[in-house]
């Protein structure tokens, strides 16, 4: 899917615009240290705002799992959509929906019904 790959530079561009409008001296993203998203965000940041510092919590702080991130968010009162029962992230934009992490790492486990945001499961889809 290219939905995420195409969205990251657009998100970064908006972040840069807001950072400049509000006088911020840094940008941050929540991409893990193992995937391409960190590269997509940071290349866009460097191209658009090389003067701004980049903060990458997954790489720079002691956050090694989604559970660590949820605990950090709870400690500091940061609202997040992930929970212990649903420890995955959702990337939704005009181009696509994608889910990653937690229970989804098991390819033998079917997605939950609640994950069909803009579609329906094959069992619930109309038989046309």
PDB file of C-alpha atoms in Angstrom:
ATOM      1  CA  UNK A   1       0.000   0.000   0.000  1.00  0.00           C
ATOM      2  CA  UNK A   2       1.277   3.441  -0.874  1.00  0.00           C
ATOM      3  CA  UNK A   3      -1.262   5.283   1.282  1.00  0.00           C
ATOM      4  CA  UNK A   4       1.141   5.609   4.187  1.00  0.00           C
ATOM      5  CA  UNK A   5       4.204   6.314   2.046  1.00  0.00           C
ATOM      6  CA  UNK A   6       2.411   9.115   0.201  1.00  0.00           C
ATOM      7  CA  UNK A   7       0.869  10.583   3.356  1.00  0.00           C
ATOM      8  CA  UNK A   8       4.055  10.973   5.436  1.00  0.00           C
ATOM      9  CA  UNK A   9       5.598  13.853   3.451  1.00  0.00           C
ATOM     10  CA  UNK A  10       2.230  15.654   3.460  1.00  0.00           C
ATOM     11  CA  UNK A  11       1.927  15.244   7.229  1.00  0.00           C
ATOM     12  CA  UNK A  12       5.509  16.470   7.640  1.00  0.00           C
ATOM     13  CA  UNK A  13       4.772  19.527   5.479  1.00  0.00           C
ATOM     14  CA  UNK A  14       1.803  20.408   7.692  1.00  0.00           C
ATOM     15  CA  UNK A  15       3.900  19.883  10.815  1.00  0.00           C
ATOM     16  CA  UNK A  16       6.544  22.265   9.474  1.00  0.00           C
ATOM     17  CA  UNK A  17       3.904  24.888   8.672  1.00  0.00           C
ATOM     18  CA  UNK A  18       2.417  24.684  12.182  1.00  0.00           C
ATOM     19  CA  UNK A  19       5.864  24.680  13.803  1.00  0.00           C
ATOM     20  CA  UNK A  20       6.820  27.854  11.970  1.00  0.00           C
ATOM     21  CA  UNK A  21       3.466  29.552  12.696  1.00  0.00           C
ATOM     22  CA  UNK A  22       3.757  28.822  16.417  1.00  0.00           C
ATOM     23  CA  UNK A  23       7.485  29.432  16.844  1.00  0.00           C
ATOM     24  CA  UNK A  24       8.486  25.845  17.628  1.00  0.00           C
ATOM     25  CA  UNK A  25      12.132  24.852  17.429  1.00  0.00           C
ATOM     26  CA  UNK A  26      11.571  21.109  16.947  1.00  0.00           C
ATOM     27  CA  UNK A  27       9.467  18.545  15.118  1.00  0.00           C
ATOM     28  CA  UNK A  28       8.533  15.058  16.272  1.00  0.00           C
ATOM     29  CA  UNK A  29       7.015  11.880  14.888  1.00  0.00           C
ATOM     30  CA  UNK A  30       5.854   8.640  16.429  1.00  0.00           C
ATOM     31  CA  UNK A  31       7.438   6.292  13.901  1.00  0.00           C
ATOM     32  CA  UNK A  32       9.188   3.275  15.339  1.00  0.00           C
ATOM     33  CA  UNK A  33      12.910   2.941  14.848  1.00  0.00           C
ATOM     34  CA  UNK A  34      12.497  -0.126  12.646  1.00  0.00           C
ATOM     35  CA  UNK A  35      10.469   1.045   9.666  1.00  0.00           C
ATOM     36  CA  UNK A  36      10.499   3.367   6.689  1.00  0.00           C
ATOM     37  CA  UNK A  37       8.159   5.939   8.248  1.00  0.00           C
ATOM     38  CA  UNK A  38      10.977   7.483  10.274  1.00  0.00           C
ATOM     39  CA  UNK A  39      12.946   7.983   7.056  1.00  0.00           C
ATOM     40  CA  UNK A  40       9.957   9.466   5.229  1.00  0.00           C
ATOM     41  CA  UNK A  41       9.244  11.954   8.018  1.00  0.00           C
ATOM     42  CA  UNK A  42      12.840  12.947   8.612  1.00  0.00           C
ATOM     43  CA  UNK A  43      13.787  13.391   4.950  1.00  0.00           C
ATOM     44  CA  UNK A  44      10.785  15.675   4.537  1.00  0.00           C
ATOM     45  CA  UNK A  45      11.706  17.599   7.702  1.00  0.00           C
ATOM     46  CA  UNK A  46      15.283  18.068   6.478  1.00  0.00           C
ATOM     47  CA  UNK A  47      14.166  19.199   3.038  1.00  0.00           C
ATOM     48  CA  UNK A  48      11.527  21.626   4.326  1.00  0.00           C
ATOM     49  CA  UNK A  49      12.980  22.851   7.628  1.00  0.00           C
ATOM     50  CA  UNK A  50      16.622  21.881   8.142  1.00  0.00           C
ATOM     51  CA  UNK A  51      16.899  24.413  10.976  1.00  0.00           C
ATOM     52  CA  UNK A  52      14.389  22.549  13.179  1.00  0.00           C
ATOM     53  CA  UNK A  53      15.498  19.826  15.588  1.00  0.00           C
ATOM     54  CA  UNK A  54      13.949  16.370  15.147  1.00  0.00           C
ATOM     55  CA  UNK A  55      12.757  14.449  18.199  1.00  0.00           C
ATOM     56  CA  UNK A  56      12.228  10.717  17.589  1.00  0.00           C
ATOM     57  CA  UNK A  57      10.975   9.198  20.875  1.00  0.00           C
ATOM     58  CA  UNK A  58      11.149   5.543  19.774  1.00  0.00           C
ATOM     59  CA  UNK A  59      14.845   5.949  18.967  1.00  0.00           C
ATOM     60  CA  UNK A  60      15.888   8.482  21.584  1.00  0.00           C
ATOM     61  CA  UNK A  61      13.922   7.567  24.706  1.00  0.00           C
ATOM     62  CA  UNK A  62      13.552   4.314  26.608  1.00  0.00           C
ATOM     63  CA  UNK A  63      10.441   3.217  24.713  1.00  0.00           C
ATOM     64  CA  UNK A  64      10.788  -0.350  23.465  1.00  0.00           C
ATOM     65  CA  UNK A  65       7.173  -1.388  22.908  1.00  0.00           C
ATOM     66  CA  UNK A  66       3.660  -0.094  22.397  1.00  0.00           C
ATOM     67  CA  UNK A  67       3.012  -0.944  26.039  1.00  0.00           C
ATOM     68  CA  UNK A  68       5.875   1.389  27.037  1.00  0.00           C
ATOM     69  CA  UNK A  69       4.392   4.129  24.858  1.00  0.00           C
ATOM     70  CA  UNK A  70       0.912   3.683  26.328  1.00  0.00           C
ATOM     71  CA  UNK A  71       2.334   3.833  29.870  1.00  0.00           C
ATOM     72  CA  UNK A  72       4.255   7.015  29.001  1.00  0.00           C
ATOM     73  CA  UNK A  73       1.132   8.612  27.520  1.00  0.00           C
ATOM     74  CA  UNK A  74      -0.933   7.689  30.575  1.00  0.00           C
ATOM     75  CA  UNK A  75       1.721   9.031  32.964  1.00  0.00           C
ATOM     76  CA  UNK A  76       1.701  12.426  31.237  1.00  0.00           C
ATOM     77  CA  UNK A  77      -2.022  12.597  30.412  1.00  0.00           C
ATOM     78  CA  UNK A  78      -1.556  12.274  26.660  1.00  0.00           C
ATOM     79  CA  UNK A  79      -4.668  10.872  24.957  1.00  0.00           C
ATOM     80  CA  UNK A  80      -3.994   7.934  22.618  1.00  0.00           C
ATOM     81  CA  UNK A  81      -6.301   5.542  20.789  1.00  0.00           C
ATOM     82  CA  UNK A  82      -4.308   2.381  21.578  1.00  0.00           C
ATOM     83  CA  UNK A  83      -5.344   0.368  24.637  1.00  0.00           C
ATOM     84  CA  UNK A  84      -4.193  -2.847  26.275  1.00  0.00           C
ATOM     85  CA  UNK A  85      -7.074  -4.642  24.491  1.00  0.00           C
ATOM     86  CA  UNK A  86      -6.301  -2.907  21.180  1.00  0.00           C
ATOM     87  CA  UNK A  87      -2.513  -2.367  21.195  1.00  0.00           C
ATOM     88  CA  UNK A  88      -2.220  -1.453  17.548  1.00  0.00           C
ATOM     89  CA  UNK A  89      -1.943   1.769  15.622  1.00  0.00           C
ATOM     90  CA  UNK A  90      -4.362   2.927  12.954  1.00  0.00           C
ATOM     91  CA  UNK A  91      -3.249   4.990   9.996  1.00  0.00           C
ATOM     92  CA  UNK A  92      -6.263   6.461   8.251  1.00  0.00           C
ATOM     93  CA  UNK A  93      -6.184   9.066   5.523  1.00  0.00           C
ATOM     94  CA  UNK A  94      -7.921   9.799   2.236  1.00  0.00           C
ATOM     95  CA  UNK A  95      -5.928   7.109   0.476  1.00  0.00           C
ATOM     96  CA  UNK A  96      -6.295   4.122   2.780  1.00  0.00           C
ATOM     97  CA  UNK A  97      -6.631   2.580   6.243  1.00  0.00           C
ATOM     98  CA  UNK A  98      -3.945   0.408   7.776  1.00  0.00           C
ATOM     99  CA  UNK A  99      -3.416  -1.199  11.144  1.00  0.00           C
ATOM    100  CA  UNK A 100      -0.146  -2.329  12.702  1.00  0.00           C
ATOM    101  CA  UNK A 101       1.173  -3.911  15.885  1.00  0.00           C
ATOM    102  CA  UNK A 102       0.033  -6.046  18.787  1.00  0.00           C
ATOM    103  CA  UNK A 103      -2.349  -8.851  17.913  1.00  0.00           C
ATOM    104  CA  UNK A 104      -1.953  -8.093  14.222  1.00  0.00           C
ATOM    105  CA  UNK A 105       1.562  -9.498  14.175  1.00  0.00           C
ATOM    106  CA  UNK A 106      -0.019 -12.997  14.163  1.00  0.00           C
ATOM    107  CA  UNK A 107      -0.931 -13.749  10.517  1.00  0.00           C
ATOM    108  CA  UNK A 108      -3.298 -16.524  11.620  1.00  0.00           C
ATOM    109  CA  UNK A 109      -5.475 -14.168  13.631  1.00  0.00           C
ATOM    110  CA  UNK A 110      -8.412 -12.620  11.799  1.00  0.00           C
ATOM    111  CA  UNK A 111      -8.922  -8.863  12.079  1.00  0.00           C
ATOM    112  CA  UNK A 112     -11.573  -7.649  14.518  1.00  0.00           C
ATOM    113  CA  UNK A 113     -14.895  -6.434  13.082  1.00  0.00           C
ATOM    114  CA  UNK A 114     -14.182  -2.926  14.392  1.00  0.00           C
ATOM    115  CA  UNK A 115     -11.218  -2.709  12.013  1.00  0.00           C
ATOM    116  CA  UNK A 116     -13.455  -2.595   8.954  1.00  0.00           C
ATOM    117  CA  UNK A 117     -13.821   1.194   9.020  1.00  0.00           C
ATOM    118  CA  UNK A 118     -14.593   1.901   5.369  1.00  0.00           C
ATOM    119  CA  UNK A 119     -15.249  -1.665   4.214  1.00  0.00           C
ATOM    120  CA  UNK A 120     -16.933  -4.794   5.538  1.00  0.00           C
ATOM    121  CA  UNK A 121     -15.610  -8.203   6.431  1.00  0.00           C
ATOM    122  CA  UNK A 122     -16.203 -10.838   3.745  1.00  0.00           C
ATOM    123  CA  UNK A 123     -18.845 -12.440   5.977  1.00  0.00           C
ATOM    124  CA  UNK A 124     -20.748  -9.144   6.311  1.00  0.00           C
ATOM    125  CA  UNK A 125     -20.301  -7.885   2.740  1.00  0.00           C
ATOM    126  CA  UNK A 126     -23.287  -7.967   0.382  1.00  0.00           C
ATOM    127  CA  UNK A 127     -23.457 -11.024  -1.849  1.00  0.00           C
ATOM    128  CA  UNK A 128     -23.632  -9.363  -5.240  1.00  0.00           C
TER     129      UNK A 128
END
